[in-house]
Coordinates of C-alpha atoms in Angstrom, one line a residue:
Chain Y
M207 CA -159.7 -6.1 -162.9
G208 CA -160.5 -5.6 -166.6
V209 CA -160.2 -7.9 -169.6
P210 CA -157.5 -10.5 -169.4
P211 CA -154.9 -10.5 -172.3
T212 CA -155.8 -13.0 -174.9
V213 CA -154.7 -14.3 -178.3
T214 CA -157.0 -15.6 -181.0
L215 CA -155.9 -18.8 -182.9
E216 CA -157.0 -18.1 -186.4
E217 CA -156.6 -20.4 -189.4
H218 CA -153.3 -19.0 -190.7
K219 CA -152.1 -16.8 -187.9
I220 CA -152.2 -16.0 -184.2
S221 CA -153.5 -12.5 -183.5
K222 CA -153.2 -10.5 -180.3
N223 CA -156.2 -8.9 -178.8
V224 CA -155.1 -5.6 -177.3
S225 CA -156.8 -5.1 -174.0
R226 CA -158.1 -1.6 -173.2
C227 CA -156.6 -1.6 -169.7
P228 CA -153.0 -2.6 -168.7
T229 CA -152.4 -6.3 -168.2
V230 CA -149.6 -8.4 -166.7
L231 CA -148.0 -8.5 -170.1
D232 CA -147.4 -4.8 -170.6
E233 CA -147.6 -2.9 -167.3
H234 CA -144.9 -2.3 -164.7
W235 CA -144.6 -5.0 -162.2
T236 CA -145.2 -3.7 -158.7
F237 CA -145.9 -5.9 -155.7
K238 CA -149.3 -4.2 -155.2
T239 CA -150.6 -5.0 -158.6
F240 CA -149.2 -8.5 -158.4
K241 CA -150.9 -9.1 -155.1
K242 CA -154.2 -7.9 -156.6
R243 CA -153.9 -10.1 -159.7
C244 CA -152.3 -13.3 -158.3
R245 CA -154.8 -16.0 -157.7
I246 CA -154.4 -19.8 -157.3
A247 CA -157.2 -22.4 -157.6
I248 CA -156.6 -26.0 -156.8
V249 CA -158.6 -28.0 -159.3
R250 CA -157.6 -31.6 -158.7
Y251 CA -155.3 -33.2 -156.2
E252 CA -154.5 -36.9 -156.1
D253 CA -151.7 -38.9 -154.6
Y254 CA -149.3 -38.4 -157.4
E255 CA -150.9 -35.6 -159.4
I256 CA -152.1 -32.0 -158.9
E257 CA -153.8 -29.6 -161.3
F258 CA -154.1 -26.0 -160.3
D259 CA -154.7 -22.6 -162.0
F260 CA -152.1 -19.9 -161.4
I261 CA -153.7 -16.7 -162.6
G262 CA -152.2 -13.2 -163.0
I263 CA -148.5 -14.1 -163.5
H264 CA -146.2 -13.4 -166.3
P265 CA -145.1 -16.3 -168.6
A266 CA -141.5 -15.8 -167.7
V267 CA -142.3 -16.5 -164.0
A268 CA -144.6 -19.5 -164.9
N269 CA -141.8 -20.9 -167.0
T270 CA -139.2 -20.5 -164.2
F271 CA -141.3 -22.4 -161.8
R272 CA -141.8 -25.2 -164.4
R273 CA -138.1 -25.4 -165.1
I274 CA -137.2 -25.5 -161.4
M275 CA -139.6 -28.3 -160.7
I276 CA -138.1 -30.4 -163.5
S277 CA -134.4 -29.8 -163.0
E278 CA -133.7 -28.2 -159.7
V279 CA -135.9 -29.9 -157.0
P280 CA -133.6 -32.6 -155.6
T281 CA -134.5 -36.2 -154.9
V282 CA -132.5 -39.3 -153.9
A283 CA -131.6 -42.0 -156.5
I284 CA -129.2 -44.8 -156.9
E285 CA -125.9 -43.3 -158.3
K286 CA -123.2 -46.0 -157.8
V287 CA -123.4 -49.7 -158.0
H288 CA -120.7 -52.2 -157.0
V289 CA -121.2 -55.3 -159.1
L290 CA -119.8 -58.2 -157.0
N291 CA -121.5 -60.8 -159.2
N292 CA -123.8 -60.7 -162.2
T293 CA -124.3 -63.9 -164.1
S294 CA -127.6 -62.8 -165.6
I295 CA -127.8 -62.1 -169.3
M296 CA -128.2 -58.4 -168.7
Q297 CA -125.0 -56.5 -169.0
D298 CA -123.7 -54.7 -165.9
E299 CA -124.0 -51.2 -167.4
V300 CA -127.6 -51.8 -168.6
L301 CA -128.6 -53.3 -165.2
T302 CA -127.0 -50.4 -163.3
H303 CA -128.7 -47.9 -165.5
R304 CA -132.1 -49.5 -164.8
L305 CA -131.4 -49.5 -161.1
G306 CA -130.6 -45.8 -161.2
L307 CA -134.0 -45.0 -162.7
I308 CA -136.0 -46.7 -159.8
P309 CA -137.7 -43.9 -157.8
L310 CA -137.0 -44.1 -154.1
K311 CA -139.2 -42.9 -151.2
A312 CA -136.3 -41.3 -149.2
D313 CA -137.1 -37.7 -148.2
P314 CA -134.3 -35.6 -149.8
K315 CA -134.7 -32.9 -147.0
L316 CA -133.1 -35.4 -144.6
F317 CA -130.0 -35.7 -146.6
E318 CA -127.1 -33.5 -147.6
F319 CA -125.6 -33.2 -151.1
K320 CA -122.4 -35.2 -151.5
A321 CA -119.4 -32.9 -151.2
E322 CA -117.5 -34.6 -154.0
V323 CA -118.6 -37.3 -156.4
D324 CA -115.9 -39.7 -155.3
A325 CA -116.0 -39.0 -151.6
E326 CA -116.4 -41.9 -149.2
P327 CA -120.1 -42.5 -148.4
R328 CA -121.3 -40.9 -145.2
E329 CA -124.5 -41.5 -143.3
Q330 CA -125.6 -37.9 -143.9
D331 CA -125.4 -38.1 -147.7
T332 CA -125.6 -41.8 -148.8
L333 CA -128.1 -44.6 -148.5
E334 CA -126.8 -48.1 -149.1
F335 CA -128.9 -50.9 -150.5
E336 CA -128.2 -54.5 -151.4
L337 CA -129.6 -56.6 -154.2
K338 CA -128.7 -60.2 -153.7
V339 CA -130.9 -62.6 -155.6
K340 CA -130.3 -66.1 -156.9
C341 CA -132.6 -68.0 -159.2
M342 CA -133.2 -71.7 -158.4
Y343 CA -135.5 -74.6 -159.4
N344 CA -138.6 -74.7 -157.3
K345 CA -138.3 -78.3 -155.8
D346 CA -141.5 -77.9 -153.8
S347 CA -143.6 -77.3 -156.8
N348 CA -145.9 -80.2 -157.1
K349 CA -147.7 -78.8 -160.1
N350 CA -146.9 -80.4 -163.3
S351 CA -146.5 -77.1 -165.0
S352 CA -144.1 -75.6 -167.5
L353 CA -144.7 -72.0 -166.5
A354 CA -141.6 -70.2 -165.4
E355 CA -143.2 -68.9 -162.2
D356 CA -144.1 -72.4 -161.1
M357 CA -140.8 -74.0 -162.0
Y358 CA -138.3 -71.4 -160.7
I359 CA -137.8 -69.3 -157.6
N360 CA -136.7 -65.7 -158.1
N361 CA -136.6 -65.8 -161.8
Y362 CA -138.1 -62.3 -161.9
V363 CA -136.0 -59.7 -160.0
Y364 CA -138.3 -57.0 -158.7
S365 CA -137.5 -53.7 -156.9
K366 CA -138.9 -55.3 -153.7
H367 CA -135.7 -57.4 -153.6
I368 CA -133.7 -54.3 -152.9
K369 CA -132.8 -54.3 -149.2
W370 CA -131.6 -51.4 -147.2
K371 CA -128.3 -51.6 -145.3
P372 CA -128.1 -48.8 -142.7
I373 CA -124.8 -46.8 -142.4
G374 CA -123.8 -45.6 -139.0
S375 CA -126.7 -44.3 -136.9
Q376 CA -129.1 -44.4 -139.9
K377 CA -130.9 -47.4 -138.3
D378 CA -132.2 -45.2 -135.5
K379 CA -133.2 -42.3 -137.7
F380 CA -135.0 -44.0 -140.6
S381 CA -137.1 -47.0 -141.3
E382 CA -137.0 -49.1 -144.4
E383 CA -140.6 -48.5 -145.5
N384 CA -139.8 -44.7 -145.8
L385 CA -136.6 -45.2 -147.9
G386 CA -137.0 -48.0 -150.4
P387 CA -138.4 -48.0 -153.9
V388 CA -141.8 -46.3 -154.4
H389 CA -143.2 -49.3 -156.2
D390 CA -142.2 -52.8 -155.2
D391 CA -143.2 -54.4 -158.5
I392 CA -140.8 -52.8 -160.9
L393 CA -139.2 -55.6 -162.9
I394 CA -135.4 -55.2 -163.0
T395 CA -134.3 -58.3 -164.9
K396 CA -135.2 -61.9 -165.5
M397 CA -133.1 -64.9 -164.7
I398 CA -133.0 -68.7 -165.1
P399 CA -131.7 -71.2 -162.5
G400 CA -128.0 -70.9 -161.8
Q401 CA -127.9 -67.1 -162.5
E402 CA -127.4 -64.7 -159.7
L403 CA -127.0 -61.1 -158.8
D404 CA -125.0 -59.7 -155.9
L405 CA -124.9 -55.9 -156.0
K406 CA -124.2 -53.1 -153.6
L407 CA -126.2 -49.9 -154.4
F408 CA -125.4 -46.4 -153.2
A409 CA -128.1 -43.7 -153.5
I410 CA -127.3 -40.0 -153.2
K411 CA -129.1 -36.7 -153.4
S412 CA -128.9 -34.6 -156.5
N413 CA -131.2 -32.8 -159.0
G414 CA -132.4 -33.1 -162.5
K415 CA -129.7 -30.9 -163.9
D416 CA -127.2 -33.6 -162.9
H417 CA -129.2 -36.5 -164.3
A418 CA -132.9 -36.9 -165.3
K419 CA -133.3 -39.8 -162.8
F420 CA -133.1 -37.2 -160.0
S421 CA -136.1 -35.2 -161.4
P422 CA -139.0 -35.5 -158.9
V423 CA -141.6 -35.2 -161.7
A424 CA -142.8 -37.4 -164.5
T425 CA -144.2 -34.3 -166.2
A426 CA -144.6 -30.8 -165.0
F427 CA -146.2 -28.5 -167.6
Y428 CA -148.6 -25.6 -167.9
R429 CA -150.9 -24.5 -170.6
M430 CA -152.9 -21.3 -171.1
L431 CA -156.7 -21.4 -170.5
P432 CA -158.5 -22.0 -173.8
E433 CA -161.7 -20.0 -174.6
I434 CA -164.1 -21.1 -177.3
S435 CA -167.1 -19.2 -178.5
L436 CA -169.6 -20.0 -181.2
V437 CA -170.5 -17.0 -183.2
K438 CA -172.9 -18.7 -185.5
E439 CA -175.6 -21.3 -184.8
V440 CA -174.5 -24.7 -185.9
E441 CA -177.2 -27.4 -186.1
G442 CA -177.9 -31.0 -187.2
E443 CA -175.2 -33.0 -188.9
A444 CA -172.8 -30.0 -188.8
A445 CA -173.2 -29.8 -185.0
E446 CA -172.1 -33.3 -184.6
R447 CA -169.1 -32.7 -186.9
L448 CA -168.2 -29.7 -184.9
Q449 CA -168.3 -31.7 -181.7
K450 CA -165.8 -34.2 -183.1
C451 CA -163.4 -31.3 -184.0
F452 CA -162.7 -30.7 -180.3
S453 CA -161.7 -32.8 -177.3
P454 CA -164.4 -34.9 -175.7
G455 CA -166.8 -32.9 -173.5
V456 CA -165.9 -29.5 -175.0
I457 CA -168.8 -29.1 -177.3
G458 CA -172.3 -30.3 -176.2
L459 CA -175.4 -30.9 -178.3
K460 CA -178.6 -29.2 -177.1
K461 CA -182.0 -30.3 -178.3
D462 CA -184.4 -27.5 -179.0
N463 CA -187.8 -28.1 -180.7
G464 CA -186.5 -31.1 -182.5
R465 CA -183.4 -29.3 -183.7
V466 CA -179.9 -30.2 -182.5
I467 CA -177.8 -27.2 -181.7
A468 CA -174.1 -27.1 -180.8
V469 CA -173.1 -25.3 -177.5
V470 CA -169.8 -24.9 -175.7
N471 CA -169.9 -27.0 -172.6
D472 CA -166.4 -26.7 -171.1
A473 CA -163.5 -25.1 -173.1
R474 CA -161.0 -25.8 -170.3
Y475 CA -160.1 -29.3 -171.4
D476 CA -159.8 -28.5 -175.1
F477 CA -156.4 -29.4 -176.4
S478 CA -156.5 -26.9 -179.2
S479 CA -156.5 -29.1 -182.2
R480 CA -157.2 -27.1 -185.3
N481 CA -159.6 -29.6 -186.8
V482 CA -162.4 -27.1 -187.4
Y483 CA -160.3 -25.5 -190.1
R484 CA -160.8 -28.6 -192.2
Y485 CA -164.4 -27.7 -192.8
D486 CA -165.2 -24.6 -194.7
D487 CA -168.7 -24.4 -193.3
L488 CA -167.6 -24.6 -189.7
K489 CA -164.4 -22.5 -189.5
D490 CA -166.3 -19.2 -189.4
A491 CA -168.6 -20.4 -186.7
V492 CA -165.9 -20.7 -184.0
V493 CA -163.5 -18.3 -182.3
M494 CA -160.7 -19.9 -180.3
R495 CA -158.7 -17.9 -177.9
K496 CA -156.1 -18.4 -175.2
V497 CA -156.0 -16.4 -171.9
Q498 CA -152.4 -15.3 -171.6
D499 CA -152.1 -14.8 -167.9
H500 CA -154.1 -17.8 -166.8
F501 CA -151.8 -20.9 -166.5
I502 CA -153.1 -24.4 -165.8
F503 CA -150.3 -26.2 -164.1
T504 CA -150.2 -30.0 -164.1
I505 CA -147.6 -31.7 -161.9
E506 CA -147.2 -35.4 -161.9
S507 CA -144.9 -36.7 -159.2
V508 CA -142.8 -39.8 -159.7
G509 CA -143.6 -40.7 -156.1
A510 CA -140.8 -39.5 -153.9
I511 CA -142.3 -36.1 -153.1
K512 CA -146.0 -35.1 -153.0
P513 CA -146.9 -33.0 -156.0
D514 CA -147.9 -30.0 -153.9
D515 CA -144.6 -30.2 -152.1
I516 CA -142.7 -30.2 -155.4
F517 CA -144.3 -26.8 -156.2
R518 CA -143.6 -25.4 -152.7
E519 CA -140.0 -26.7 -153.0
A520 CA -139.7 -25.0 -156.4
I521 CA -140.8 -21.6 -155.0
N522 CA -138.4 -22.0 -152.1
I523 CA -135.5 -22.8 -154.4
L524 CA -136.1 -19.7 -156.4
K525 CA -136.3 -17.7 -153.2
D526 CA -133.1 -19.2 -151.8
K527 CA -131.3 -18.5 -155.1
C528 CA -132.3 -14.8 -154.9
T529 CA -131.5 -14.3 -151.2
S530 CA -128.1 -15.9 -151.6
L531 CA -127.4 -13.7 -154.6
L532 CA -128.5 -10.6 -152.6
Q533 CA -126.3 -11.6 -149.8
E534 CA -123.4 -11.8 -152.1
L535 CA -124.2 -8.4 -153.8
N536 CA -124.5 -6.8 -150.4
S537 CA -121.1 -8.1 -149.3
L538 CA -119.3 -6.9 -152.5
Chain B
M82 CA -122.4 -29.2 -160.3
S83 CA -124.5 -26.6 -158.6
F84 CA -124.3 -28.0 -155.1
F85 CA -122.7 -25.1 -153.4
H86 CA -123.4 -21.4 -153.0
T87 CA -120.3 -20.7 -151.0
K88 CA -118.2 -19.7 -154.0
Q89 CA -118.7 -16.3 -155.7
V90 CA -121.5 -16.5 -158.2
I91 CA -121.8 -13.0 -159.6
S92 CA -119.0 -11.2 -161.3
Q93 CA -118.9 -8.3 -163.6
L94 CA -117.9 -8.1 -167.2
A95 CA -115.6 -5.2 -168.0
D96 CA -117.3 -2.5 -170.1
A97 CA -115.2 -1.7 -173.1
G98 CA -114.2 1.9 -173.2
T99 CA -116.7 3.1 -170.6
G100 CA -114.4 3.2 -167.7
I101 CA -116.1 3.3 -164.3
D102 CA -119.7 3.8 -165.4
E103 CA -122.0 2.6 -162.7
S104 CA -125.1 3.0 -164.7
S105 CA -124.3 0.3 -167.3
K106 CA -123.1 -3.1 -166.3
T107 CA -123.0 -6.7 -167.4
F108 CA -123.3 -9.2 -164.6
V109 CA -122.1 -12.8 -165.1
F110 CA -123.9 -15.5 -163.1
E111 CA -122.1 -18.8 -162.6
D112 CA -124.2 -22.0 -162.8
E113 CA -127.3 -20.1 -163.8
G114 CA -129.3 -20.1 -167.1
H115 CA -132.7 -19.4 -168.5
T116 CA -134.4 -20.4 -165.3
L117 CA -133.3 -17.4 -163.3
G118 CA -132.3 -15.3 -166.3
N119 CA -135.7 -14.8 -167.8
A120 CA -137.6 -14.2 -164.5
L121 CA -135.0 -11.8 -163.3
R122 CA -134.9 -9.9 -166.6
Y123 CA -138.7 -9.5 -166.4
M124 CA -138.5 -8.2 -162.9
I125 CA -135.7 -5.7 -163.7
V126 CA -137.2 -4.5 -167.0
N127 CA -140.3 -3.4 -165.0
N128 CA -138.2 -0.9 -163.1
P129 CA -139.0 2.6 -164.5
N130 CA -135.3 3.7 -164.0
V131 CA -134.1 0.9 -166.3
Q132 CA -133.5 1.8 -169.9
F133 CA -132.5 -1.7 -171.0
C134 CA -132.2 -5.1 -169.5
G135 CA -131.5 -8.3 -171.3
Y136 CA -129.9 -11.7 -170.6
T137 CA -128.1 -14.3 -172.6
V138 CA -126.6 -17.7 -172.1
P139 CA -123.5 -17.2 -174.4
H140 CA -122.7 -20.8 -174.9
P141 CA -124.9 -23.8 -174.1
S142 CA -122.0 -26.0 -172.8
E143 CA -120.8 -23.3 -170.4
S144 CA -123.2 -22.8 -167.5
K145 CA -123.0 -19.0 -167.4
M146 CA -125.6 -16.4 -167.8
H147 CA -124.9 -12.8 -168.7
L148 CA -127.3 -10.1 -167.5
R149 CA -127.0 -6.6 -169.0
I150 CA -128.5 -3.6 -167.3
Q151 CA -128.5 0.0 -168.6
M152 CA -130.0 2.7 -166.5
F153 CA -131.7 6.1 -167.2
K154 CA -130.6 7.1 -163.7
G155 CA -129.0 5.4 -160.7
R156 CA -126.7 2.4 -160.4
A157 CA -127.1 -0.9 -162.3
V158 CA -126.3 -2.8 -159.1
D159 CA -129.3 -1.2 -157.4
A160 CA -131.6 -2.3 -160.1
L161 CA -130.3 -5.8 -159.9
K162 CA -130.8 -5.8 -156.1
K163 CA -134.3 -4.5 -156.5
G164 CA -135.1 -7.2 -159.1
L165 CA -133.9 -9.9 -156.7
E166 CA -135.9 -8.4 -153.9
D167 CA -139.0 -8.3 -156.0
L168 CA -138.5 -11.9 -157.0
V169 CA -138.2 -12.9 -153.3
K170 CA -141.4 -10.9 -152.5
M171 CA -143.2 -12.6 -155.4
C172 CA -142.1 -16.1 -154.2
D173 CA -143.3 -15.3 -150.6
H174 CA -146.7 -14.2 -151.8
S175 CA -147.1 -17.1 -154.2
L176 CA -146.3 -19.6 -151.5
L177 CA -148.7 -17.9 -149.1
V178 CA -151.6 -18.0 -151.6
F179 CA -150.7 -21.6 -152.6
N180 CA -150.7 -22.8 -149.0
E181 CA -154.0 -21.1 -148.3
E182 CA -155.7 -22.6 -151.3
M183 CA -154.2 -26.0 -150.6
S184 CA -155.6 -26.0 -147.0
I185 CA -159.0 -24.9 -148.2
Y186 CA -159.0 -27.6 -150.8
K187 CA -157.9 -30.2 -148.3
S188 CA -160.5 -29.2 -145.7
E189 CA -163.3 -29.3 -148.2
H190 CA -162.3 -32.7 -149.5
D191 CA -161.8 -34.2 -146.1
S192 CA -165.3 -33.2 -145.0
K193 CA -166.8 -34.9 -148.1
T194 CA -165.2 -38.3 -147.4

């Protein structure tokens, strides 16, 4: 497949390495070459996080996927709050803003977009919740304590206090454990005895373009694969200094006949600080490069959608966009 | 808000002085921006019949994207169609590869635990 396109990060400039054979950056895109080049490798997959390598694509395409994940994959979040009573010290607008930011587990695929912002809530497009909490003195507390949690009941309002109120036939379709907040220990506000909250919450489906609270990701980013090579032998004190110039684990120290020599262990997790250039004796010993068609995607989900599903959804959104545009063009 | 695709999304900008020239066109996309613009531009510019393809978002507070196509030969609309079709193909293949890799990863890690 030839040499991948790279750039070299020099002290005062970034220089391009011209590959001898055509790369994804300069050759004509055809489905055949794309199929040959495109590779994906899953590196890490956890509940909320995925890291994978997407190789052989053009930066324009990588960036489109990233942008769609952040601002066009829909989720469900609290959009409207009816404040029936709020005697806590937190202002209505601050409180409602905080409620909007709470991630909900509800699966956005099961809901429709609201036709109009001010339309009446329907069971297909809205989830209703209730937050009704009153803070009181804890009379049963026999402890002679002055700690707030011993003296009062409900002085901390958490996301677990949010209760679901089914609309229409929602009761048969969903269950509360699949709809409510992702985390039940998000602190919403604090109260003292006598203060109370009585709120009606309405959650709708929308995307990150509308408001950042609808974005399914905490972060979704990519970086190009770093390559580091040592062109001179670095030993002793200089080797340790070189190790400190890079992210932990990137440079290793090898013992050889009583000498300590620096070696490159794993360039992947280098975050490309330019600290080597602070040392005149080290800067000529290292060449730092980036592979331009090798993208390391990291997607961190907020909790509503699994991170791999966010990426799948992003691909589908781009595809749907194109097919609906094609339909329109064909009907012109 | 970009909730609906029922309304017409693409329109054409009149080309000053060129009359009915099918080979050079500027398409206006409603509710689109850099997300689709850059990927689509890349796909179209790779078409050997295309002399020029560029996109712009004329004003940041207006959610419109202009896509200009000039052809060596053929119609600009056809190049746009081909670009969109290529994007669809690319999405399909990416999804296929991703699903494959994901199931391999999952089966490997289930057997370990």
